[in-house]
mmCIF file of C-alpha atoms in Angstrom:
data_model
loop_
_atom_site.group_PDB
_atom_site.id
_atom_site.type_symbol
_atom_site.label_atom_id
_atom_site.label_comp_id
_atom_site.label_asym_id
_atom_site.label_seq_id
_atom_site.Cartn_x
_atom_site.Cartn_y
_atom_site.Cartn_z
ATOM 1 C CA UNK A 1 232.610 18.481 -152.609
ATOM 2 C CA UNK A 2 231.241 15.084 -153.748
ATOM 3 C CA UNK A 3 228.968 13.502 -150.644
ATOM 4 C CA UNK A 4 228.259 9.986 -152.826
ATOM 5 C CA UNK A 5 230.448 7.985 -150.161
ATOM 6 C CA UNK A 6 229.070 5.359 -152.216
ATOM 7 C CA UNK A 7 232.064 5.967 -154.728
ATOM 8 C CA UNK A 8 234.464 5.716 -152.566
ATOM 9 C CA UNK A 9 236.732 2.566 -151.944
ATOM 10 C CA UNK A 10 235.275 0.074 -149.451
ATOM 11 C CA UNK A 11 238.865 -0.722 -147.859
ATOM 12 C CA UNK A 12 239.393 3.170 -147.940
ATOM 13 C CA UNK A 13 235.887 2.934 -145.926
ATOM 14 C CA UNK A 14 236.902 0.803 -143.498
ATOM 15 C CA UNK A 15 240.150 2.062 -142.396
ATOM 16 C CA UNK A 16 238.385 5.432 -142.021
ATOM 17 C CA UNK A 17 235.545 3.454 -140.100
ATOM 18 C CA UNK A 18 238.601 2.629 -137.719
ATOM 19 C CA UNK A 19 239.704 5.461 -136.906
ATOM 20 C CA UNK A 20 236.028 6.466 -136.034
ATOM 21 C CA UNK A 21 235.950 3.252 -133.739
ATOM 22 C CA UNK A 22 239.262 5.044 -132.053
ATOM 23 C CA UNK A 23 237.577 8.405 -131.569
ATOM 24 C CA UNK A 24 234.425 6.292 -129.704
ATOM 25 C CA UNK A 25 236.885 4.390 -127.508
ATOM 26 C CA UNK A 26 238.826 6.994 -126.523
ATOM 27 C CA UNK A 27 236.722 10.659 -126.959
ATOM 28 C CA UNK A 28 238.482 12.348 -123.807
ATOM 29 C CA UNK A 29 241.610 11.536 -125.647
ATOM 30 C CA UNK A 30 243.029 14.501 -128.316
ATOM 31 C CA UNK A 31 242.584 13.419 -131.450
ATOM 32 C CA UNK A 32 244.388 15.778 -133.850
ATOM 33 C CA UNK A 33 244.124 14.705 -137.755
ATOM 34 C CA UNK A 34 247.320 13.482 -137.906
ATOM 35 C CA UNK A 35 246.715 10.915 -135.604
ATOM 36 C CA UNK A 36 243.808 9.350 -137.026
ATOM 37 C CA UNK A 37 245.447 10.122 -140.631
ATOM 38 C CA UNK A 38 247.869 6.908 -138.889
ATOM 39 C CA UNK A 39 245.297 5.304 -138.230
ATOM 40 C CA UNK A 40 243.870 4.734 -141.728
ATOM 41 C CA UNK A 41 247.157 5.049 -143.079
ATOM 42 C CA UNK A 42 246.416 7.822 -145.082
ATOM 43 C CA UNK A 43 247.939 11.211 -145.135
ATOM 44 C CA UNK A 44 246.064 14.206 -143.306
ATOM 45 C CA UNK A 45 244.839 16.140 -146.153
ATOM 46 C CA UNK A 46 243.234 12.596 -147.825
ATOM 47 C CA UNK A 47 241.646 11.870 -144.213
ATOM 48 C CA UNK A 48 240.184 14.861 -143.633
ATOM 49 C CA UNK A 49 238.425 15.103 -146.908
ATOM 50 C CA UNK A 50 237.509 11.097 -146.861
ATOM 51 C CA UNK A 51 236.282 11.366 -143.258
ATOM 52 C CA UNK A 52 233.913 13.879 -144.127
ATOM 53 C CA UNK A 53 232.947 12.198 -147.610
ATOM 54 C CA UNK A 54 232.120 9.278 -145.505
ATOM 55 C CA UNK A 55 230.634 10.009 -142.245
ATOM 56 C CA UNK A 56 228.811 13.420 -143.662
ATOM 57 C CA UNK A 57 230.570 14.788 -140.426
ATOM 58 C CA UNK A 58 234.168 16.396 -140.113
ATOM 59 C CA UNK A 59 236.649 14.190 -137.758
ATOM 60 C CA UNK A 60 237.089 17.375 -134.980
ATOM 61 C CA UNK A 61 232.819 17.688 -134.864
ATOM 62 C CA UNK A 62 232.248 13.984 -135.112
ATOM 63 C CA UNK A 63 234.445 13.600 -131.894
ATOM 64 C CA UNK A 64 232.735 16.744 -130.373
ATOM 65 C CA UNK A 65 229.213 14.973 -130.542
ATOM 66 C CA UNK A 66 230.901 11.755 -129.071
ATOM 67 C CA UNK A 67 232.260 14.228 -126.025
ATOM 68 C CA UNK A 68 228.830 15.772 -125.521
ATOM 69 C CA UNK A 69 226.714 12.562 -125.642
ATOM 70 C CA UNK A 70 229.558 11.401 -123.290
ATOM 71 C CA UNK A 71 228.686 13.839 -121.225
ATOM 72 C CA UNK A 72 225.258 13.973 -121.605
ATOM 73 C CA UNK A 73 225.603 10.192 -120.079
ATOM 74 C CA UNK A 74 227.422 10.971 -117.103
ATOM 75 C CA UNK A 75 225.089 13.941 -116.112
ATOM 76 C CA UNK A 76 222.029 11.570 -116.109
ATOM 77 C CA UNK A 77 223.443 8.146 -114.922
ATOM 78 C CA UNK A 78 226.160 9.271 -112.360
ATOM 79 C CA UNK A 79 226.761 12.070 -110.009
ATOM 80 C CA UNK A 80 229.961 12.777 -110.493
ATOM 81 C CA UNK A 81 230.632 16.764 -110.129
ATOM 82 C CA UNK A 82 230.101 18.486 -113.254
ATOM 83 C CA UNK A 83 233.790 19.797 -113.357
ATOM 84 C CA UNK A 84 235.042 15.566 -112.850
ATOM 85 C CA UNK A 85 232.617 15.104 -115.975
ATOM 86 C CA UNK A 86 234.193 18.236 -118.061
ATOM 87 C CA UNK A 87 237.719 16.557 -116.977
ATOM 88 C CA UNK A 88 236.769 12.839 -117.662
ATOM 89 C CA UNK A 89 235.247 13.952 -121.107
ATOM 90 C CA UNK A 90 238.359 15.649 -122.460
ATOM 91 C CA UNK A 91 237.707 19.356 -122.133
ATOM 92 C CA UNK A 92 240.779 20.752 -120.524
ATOM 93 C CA UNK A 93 238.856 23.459 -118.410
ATOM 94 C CA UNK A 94 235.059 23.749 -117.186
ATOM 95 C CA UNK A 95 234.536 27.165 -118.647
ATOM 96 C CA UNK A 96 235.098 25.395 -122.153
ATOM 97 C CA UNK A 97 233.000 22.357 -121.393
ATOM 98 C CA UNK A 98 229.667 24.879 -120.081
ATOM 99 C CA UNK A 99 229.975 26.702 -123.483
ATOM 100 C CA UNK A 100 230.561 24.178 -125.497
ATOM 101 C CA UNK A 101 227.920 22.286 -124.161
ATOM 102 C CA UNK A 102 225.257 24.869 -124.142
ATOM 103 C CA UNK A 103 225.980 26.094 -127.662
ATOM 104 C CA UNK A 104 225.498 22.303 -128.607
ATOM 105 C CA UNK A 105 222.592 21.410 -126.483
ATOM 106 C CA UNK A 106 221.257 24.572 -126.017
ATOM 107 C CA UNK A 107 221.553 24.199 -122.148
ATOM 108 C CA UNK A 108 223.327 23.907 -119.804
ATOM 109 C CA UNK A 109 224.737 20.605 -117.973
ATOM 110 C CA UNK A 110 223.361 21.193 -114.447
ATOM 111 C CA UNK A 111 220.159 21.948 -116.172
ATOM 112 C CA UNK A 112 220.464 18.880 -118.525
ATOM 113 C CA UNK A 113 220.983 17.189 -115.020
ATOM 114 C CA UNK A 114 218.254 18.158 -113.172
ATOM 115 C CA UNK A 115 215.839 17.485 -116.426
ATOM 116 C CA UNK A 116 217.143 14.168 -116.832
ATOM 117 C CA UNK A 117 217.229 13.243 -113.300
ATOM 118 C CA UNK A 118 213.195 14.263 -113.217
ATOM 119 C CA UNK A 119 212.535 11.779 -116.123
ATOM 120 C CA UNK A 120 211.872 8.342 -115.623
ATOM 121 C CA UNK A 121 214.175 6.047 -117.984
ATOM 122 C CA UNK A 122 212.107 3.017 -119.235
ATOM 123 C CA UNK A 123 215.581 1.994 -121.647
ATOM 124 C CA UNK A 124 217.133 -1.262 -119.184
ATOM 125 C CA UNK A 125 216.647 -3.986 -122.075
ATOM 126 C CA UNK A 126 217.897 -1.828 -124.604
ATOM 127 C CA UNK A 127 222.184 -2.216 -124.891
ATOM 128 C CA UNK A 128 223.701 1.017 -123.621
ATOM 129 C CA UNK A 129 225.678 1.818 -126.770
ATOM 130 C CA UNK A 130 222.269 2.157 -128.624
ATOM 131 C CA UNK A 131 220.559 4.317 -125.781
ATOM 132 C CA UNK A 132 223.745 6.401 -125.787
ATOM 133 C CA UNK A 133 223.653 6.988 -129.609
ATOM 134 C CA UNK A 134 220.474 7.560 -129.672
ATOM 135 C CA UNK A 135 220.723 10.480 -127.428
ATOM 136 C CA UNK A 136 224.108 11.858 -129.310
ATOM 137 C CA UNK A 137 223.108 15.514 -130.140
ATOM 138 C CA UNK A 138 223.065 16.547 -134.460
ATOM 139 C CA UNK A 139 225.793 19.242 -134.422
ATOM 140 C CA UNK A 140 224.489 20.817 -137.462
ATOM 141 C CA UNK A 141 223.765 24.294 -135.289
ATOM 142 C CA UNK A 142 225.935 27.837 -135.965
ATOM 143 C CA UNK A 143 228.608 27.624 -133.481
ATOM 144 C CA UNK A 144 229.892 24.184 -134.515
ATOM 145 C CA UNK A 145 229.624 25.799 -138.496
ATOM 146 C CA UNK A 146 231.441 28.914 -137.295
ATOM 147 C CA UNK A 147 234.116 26.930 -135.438
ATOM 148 C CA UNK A 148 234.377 24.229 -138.402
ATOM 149 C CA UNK A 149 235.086 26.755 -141.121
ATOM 150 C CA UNK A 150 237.766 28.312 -138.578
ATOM 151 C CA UNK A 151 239.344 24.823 -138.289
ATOM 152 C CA UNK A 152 238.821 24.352 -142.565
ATOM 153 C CA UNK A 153 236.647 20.931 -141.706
ATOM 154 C CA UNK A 154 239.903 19.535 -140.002
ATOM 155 C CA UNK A 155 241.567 18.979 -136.204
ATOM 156 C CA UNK A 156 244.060 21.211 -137.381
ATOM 157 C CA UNK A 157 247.533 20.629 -137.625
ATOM 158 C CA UNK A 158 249.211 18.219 -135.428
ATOM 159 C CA UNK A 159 251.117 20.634 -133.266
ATOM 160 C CA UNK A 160 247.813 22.925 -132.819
ATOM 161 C CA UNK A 161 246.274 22.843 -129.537
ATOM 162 C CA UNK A 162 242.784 20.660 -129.968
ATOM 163 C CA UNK A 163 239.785 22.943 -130.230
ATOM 164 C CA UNK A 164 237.901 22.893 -127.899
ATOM 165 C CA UNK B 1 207.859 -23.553 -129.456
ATOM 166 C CA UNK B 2 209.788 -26.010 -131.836
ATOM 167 C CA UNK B 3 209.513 -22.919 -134.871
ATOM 168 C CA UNK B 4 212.260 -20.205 -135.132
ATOM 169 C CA UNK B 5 214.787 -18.421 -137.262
ATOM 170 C CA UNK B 6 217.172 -20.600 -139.178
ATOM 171 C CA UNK B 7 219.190 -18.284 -141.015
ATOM 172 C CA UNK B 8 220.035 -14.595 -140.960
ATOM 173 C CA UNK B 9 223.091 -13.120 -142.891
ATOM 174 C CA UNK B 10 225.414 -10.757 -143.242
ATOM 175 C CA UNK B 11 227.096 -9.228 -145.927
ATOM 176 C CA UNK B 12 230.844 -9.517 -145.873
ATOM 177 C CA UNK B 13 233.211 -7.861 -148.108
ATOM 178 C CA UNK B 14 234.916 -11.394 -149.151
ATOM 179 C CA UNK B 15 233.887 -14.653 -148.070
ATOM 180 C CA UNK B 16 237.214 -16.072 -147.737
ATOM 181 C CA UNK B 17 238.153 -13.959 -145.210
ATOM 182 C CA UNK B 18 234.898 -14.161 -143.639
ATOM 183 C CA UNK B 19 235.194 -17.894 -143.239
ATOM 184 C CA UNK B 20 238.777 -17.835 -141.759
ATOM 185 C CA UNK B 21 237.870 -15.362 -139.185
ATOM 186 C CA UNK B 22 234.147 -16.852 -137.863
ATOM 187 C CA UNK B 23 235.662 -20.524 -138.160
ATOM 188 C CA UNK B 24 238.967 -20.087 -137.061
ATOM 189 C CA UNK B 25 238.875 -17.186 -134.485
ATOM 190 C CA UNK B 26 235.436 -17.061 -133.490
ATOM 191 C CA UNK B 27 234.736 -20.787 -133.211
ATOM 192 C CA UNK B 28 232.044 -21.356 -135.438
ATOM 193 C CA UNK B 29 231.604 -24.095 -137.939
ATOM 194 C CA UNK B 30 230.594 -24.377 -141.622
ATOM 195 C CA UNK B 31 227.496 -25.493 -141.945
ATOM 196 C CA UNK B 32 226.455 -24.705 -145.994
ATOM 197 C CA UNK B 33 228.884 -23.817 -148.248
ATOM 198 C CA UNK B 34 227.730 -24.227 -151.910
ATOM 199 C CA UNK B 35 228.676 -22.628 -155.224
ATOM 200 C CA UNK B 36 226.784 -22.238 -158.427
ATOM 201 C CA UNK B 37 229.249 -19.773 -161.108
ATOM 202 C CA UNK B 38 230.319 -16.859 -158.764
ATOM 203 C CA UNK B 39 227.546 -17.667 -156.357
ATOM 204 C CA UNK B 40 228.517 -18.833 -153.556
ATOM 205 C CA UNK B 41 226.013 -19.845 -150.508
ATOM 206 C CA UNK B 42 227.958 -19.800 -147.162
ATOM 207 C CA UNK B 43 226.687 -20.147 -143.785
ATOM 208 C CA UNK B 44 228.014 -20.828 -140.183
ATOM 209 C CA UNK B 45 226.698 -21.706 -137.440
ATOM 210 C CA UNK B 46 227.786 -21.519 -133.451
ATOM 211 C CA UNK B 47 228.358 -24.668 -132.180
ATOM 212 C CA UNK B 48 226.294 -24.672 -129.117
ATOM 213 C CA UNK B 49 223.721 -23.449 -131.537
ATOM 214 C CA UNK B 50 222.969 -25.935 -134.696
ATOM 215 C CA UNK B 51 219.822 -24.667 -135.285
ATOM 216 C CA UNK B 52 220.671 -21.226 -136.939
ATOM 217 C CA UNK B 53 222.574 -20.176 -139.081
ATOM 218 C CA UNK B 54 224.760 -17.340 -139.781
ATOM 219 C CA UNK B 55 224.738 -16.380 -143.641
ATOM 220 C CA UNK B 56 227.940 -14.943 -144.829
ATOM 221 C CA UNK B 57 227.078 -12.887 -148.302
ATOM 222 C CA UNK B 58 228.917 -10.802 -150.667
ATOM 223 C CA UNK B 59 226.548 -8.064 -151.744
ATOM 224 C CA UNK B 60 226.821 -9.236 -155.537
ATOM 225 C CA UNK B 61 224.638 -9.979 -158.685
ATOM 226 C CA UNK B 62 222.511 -11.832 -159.133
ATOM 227 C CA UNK B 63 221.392 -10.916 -156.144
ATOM 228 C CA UNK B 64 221.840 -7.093 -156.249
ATOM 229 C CA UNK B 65 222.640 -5.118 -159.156
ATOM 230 C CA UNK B 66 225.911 -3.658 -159.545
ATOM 231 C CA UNK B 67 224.982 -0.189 -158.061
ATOM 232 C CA UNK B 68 223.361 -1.534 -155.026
ATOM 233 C CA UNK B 69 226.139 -3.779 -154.696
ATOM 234 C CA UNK B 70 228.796 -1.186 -154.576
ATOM 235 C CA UNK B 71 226.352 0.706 -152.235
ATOM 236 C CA UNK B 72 225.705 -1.842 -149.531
ATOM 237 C CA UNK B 73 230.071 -2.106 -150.153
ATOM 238 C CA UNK B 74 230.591 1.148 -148.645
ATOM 239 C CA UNK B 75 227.819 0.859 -145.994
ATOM 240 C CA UNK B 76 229.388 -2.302 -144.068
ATOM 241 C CA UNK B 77 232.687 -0.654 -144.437
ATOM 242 C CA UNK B 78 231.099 2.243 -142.567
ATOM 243 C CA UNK B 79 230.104 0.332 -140.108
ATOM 244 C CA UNK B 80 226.472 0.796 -140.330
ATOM 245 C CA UNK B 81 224.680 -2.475 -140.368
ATOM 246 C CA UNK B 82 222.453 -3.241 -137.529
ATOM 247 C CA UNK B 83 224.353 -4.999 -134.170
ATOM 248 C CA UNK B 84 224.368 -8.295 -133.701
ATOM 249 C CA UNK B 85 224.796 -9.490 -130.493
ATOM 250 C CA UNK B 86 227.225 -12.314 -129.267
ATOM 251 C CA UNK B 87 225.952 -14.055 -125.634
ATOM 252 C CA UNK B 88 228.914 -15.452 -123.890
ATOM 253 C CA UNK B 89 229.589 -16.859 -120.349
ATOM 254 C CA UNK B 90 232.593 -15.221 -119.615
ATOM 255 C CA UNK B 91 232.884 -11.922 -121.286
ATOM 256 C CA UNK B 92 236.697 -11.642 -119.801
ATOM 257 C CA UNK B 93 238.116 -14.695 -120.845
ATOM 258 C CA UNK B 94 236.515 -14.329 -124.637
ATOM 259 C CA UNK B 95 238.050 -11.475 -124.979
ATOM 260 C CA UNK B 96 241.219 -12.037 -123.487
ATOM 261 C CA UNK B 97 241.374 -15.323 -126.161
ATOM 262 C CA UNK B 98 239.981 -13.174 -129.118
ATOM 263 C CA UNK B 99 242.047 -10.964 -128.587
ATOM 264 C CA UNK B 100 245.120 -12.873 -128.548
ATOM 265 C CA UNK B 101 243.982 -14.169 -131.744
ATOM 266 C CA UNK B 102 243.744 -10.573 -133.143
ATOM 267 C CA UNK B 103 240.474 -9.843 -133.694
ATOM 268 C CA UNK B 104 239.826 -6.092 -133.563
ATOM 269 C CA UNK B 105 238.317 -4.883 -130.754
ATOM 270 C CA UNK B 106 236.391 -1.598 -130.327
ATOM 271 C CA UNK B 107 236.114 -1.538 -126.759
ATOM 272 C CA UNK B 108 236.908 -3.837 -124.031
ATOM 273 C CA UNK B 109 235.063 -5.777 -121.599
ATOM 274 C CA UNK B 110 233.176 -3.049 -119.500
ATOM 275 C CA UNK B 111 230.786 -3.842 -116.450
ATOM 276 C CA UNK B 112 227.365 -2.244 -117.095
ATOM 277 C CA UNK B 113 224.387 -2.650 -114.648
ATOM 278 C CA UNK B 114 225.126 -6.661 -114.065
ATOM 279 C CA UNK B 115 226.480 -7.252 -117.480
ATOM 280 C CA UNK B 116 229.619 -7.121 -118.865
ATOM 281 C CA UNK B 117 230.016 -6.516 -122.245
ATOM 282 C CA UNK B 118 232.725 -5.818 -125.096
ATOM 283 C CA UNK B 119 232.575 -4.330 -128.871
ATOM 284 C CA UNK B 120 234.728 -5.763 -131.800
ATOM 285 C CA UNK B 121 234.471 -5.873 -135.397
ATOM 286 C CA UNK B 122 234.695 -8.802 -137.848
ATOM 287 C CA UNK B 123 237.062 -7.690 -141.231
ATOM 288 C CA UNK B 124 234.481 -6.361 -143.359
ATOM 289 C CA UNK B 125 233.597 -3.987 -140.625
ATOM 290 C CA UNK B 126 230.232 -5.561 -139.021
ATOM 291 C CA UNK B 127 230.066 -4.397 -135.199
ATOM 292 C CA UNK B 128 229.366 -7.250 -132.619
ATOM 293 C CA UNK B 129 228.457 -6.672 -128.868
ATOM 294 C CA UNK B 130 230.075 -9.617 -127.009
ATOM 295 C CA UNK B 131 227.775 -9.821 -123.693
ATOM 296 C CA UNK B 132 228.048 -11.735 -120.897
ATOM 297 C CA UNK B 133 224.564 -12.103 -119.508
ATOM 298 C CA UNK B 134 223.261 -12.134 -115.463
ATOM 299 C CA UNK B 135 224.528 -15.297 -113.819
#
């Protein structure tokens, strides 16, 4: 596959940018290909393929990293219960969230919790959208390879249960 | 300090439509807008704000060579210039009249540690933060 985004068609670009900006408004929402094919008016195979072409990242793992660092978030700033956090970040049980989130992370969230809770945040005067991105986790490791070649790079189908 | 920054721009993907939406949605006002063959000097500035200005540039020779050009293209329809950061004094009612006047938002007004602040993009795809700073 070609990864010089560079060719491809600035307005192409930016409809696929907004159907990124949709995933990092809504993560906890399901975002199956189709959908965000709708939103960048183009059909799912073309999305899928552009997405990835783009952003370097396929839709389904790009959202995953959003739902982690989402995550991630909540476990340091609030104290919400971990299974309100695996709820409010779109995982539909907790046993999906833990695993997910320790294959990702490499730990697991009460332990994330308790780390970041011990560290002392010096980050006020910089905007929250850049802390949070700056602490969204590479998914580059085996599990999110393993479970992107199941899924072909894509969400799926439309009527396919989101993975996770 | 009487020094500062006077101008600092962006690059747009037309100018045209850059102008309609930071004039006539956003409020600002021309200040420079100059053309020499395809070259076209455009700035704007914020009203309550005359001494900087906002450069709005189509990555383009003579300035960059074709290559570049079509690079820095595809990199502000990604999204990925650096934020730029709108201070307002009522985060709620900007939005509510920005967004009546359909510019795309990426998130709405949220309430963050004293602040409230709200994302939206201008056409060719450069992200704004819209904050609302402490009373």
């Amino acid at each position: 596959m070609a990864i010089h985004s560079i060719n491809q068609d600035p307005s192409l670009l930016r409809r696929l940018l907004r159907a990124k900006d949709r995933m990092d408004a809504a993560s906890h929402e399901e975002w199956p290909v189709g959908r965000l094919a709708q939103v960048s008016g183009v059909s799912e195979a073309h999305f899928a393929r552009s997405f990835k072409q783009a952003f370097g990242i396929p839709p389904h793992r790009y959202l995953l990293t959003r739902r982690i660092e989402r995550a991630m978030a909540l476990l340091r700033d609030s104290d919400l219960p971990i299974t309100d956090i695996a709820f409010e970040t779109g995982w539909a049980s907790l046993g999906t969230f833990g695993r997910t989130f320790r294959d990702i992370t490499g730990d697991s969230p009460s332990a994330v919790r308790s780390r970041a809770k011990a560290t002392p945040h010096e980050l006020g005067r910089v905007p929250v959208c850049i802390v949070s991105a700056a602490h969204r986790p590479g998914l580059t490791i085996a599990v999110s390879e393993k479970r992107r070649l199941a899924a072909d790079g894509t969400n799926g189908p439309e009527q396919q249960q989101e993975i996770p | 300090m009487n020094q500062g920054i006077e101008v600092v721009g962006l690059y747009v993907h037309d100018q045209d439509e850059a102008l309609a939406f930071y004039v006539e949605k956003l409020g600002f006002r021309v200040h420079t807008d100059v053309g020499n063959g395809d070259y076209r000097w455009l700035t704007v500035q914020h009203p309550d704000q005359p001494s900087f200005q906002l450069g709005l540039f189509t990555p383009g020779p003579p300035v960059l060579d074709a290559a570049t050009a079509q690079a820095v293209r595809a990199i502000v329809a990604k999204g990925a210039m650096p934020p730029l950061v709108l201070t307002v004094d009522d985060c709620r009612a900007a939005y509510a009249r920005l967004l009546a006047l359909g510019v795309e938002f990426t998130q709405e007004p949220v309430d963050r540690y004293g602040t409230v602040d709200a994302g939206f993009r201008d056409p060719s795809g450069n992200g704004w933060k819209m904050i609302q700073g402490r009373g």
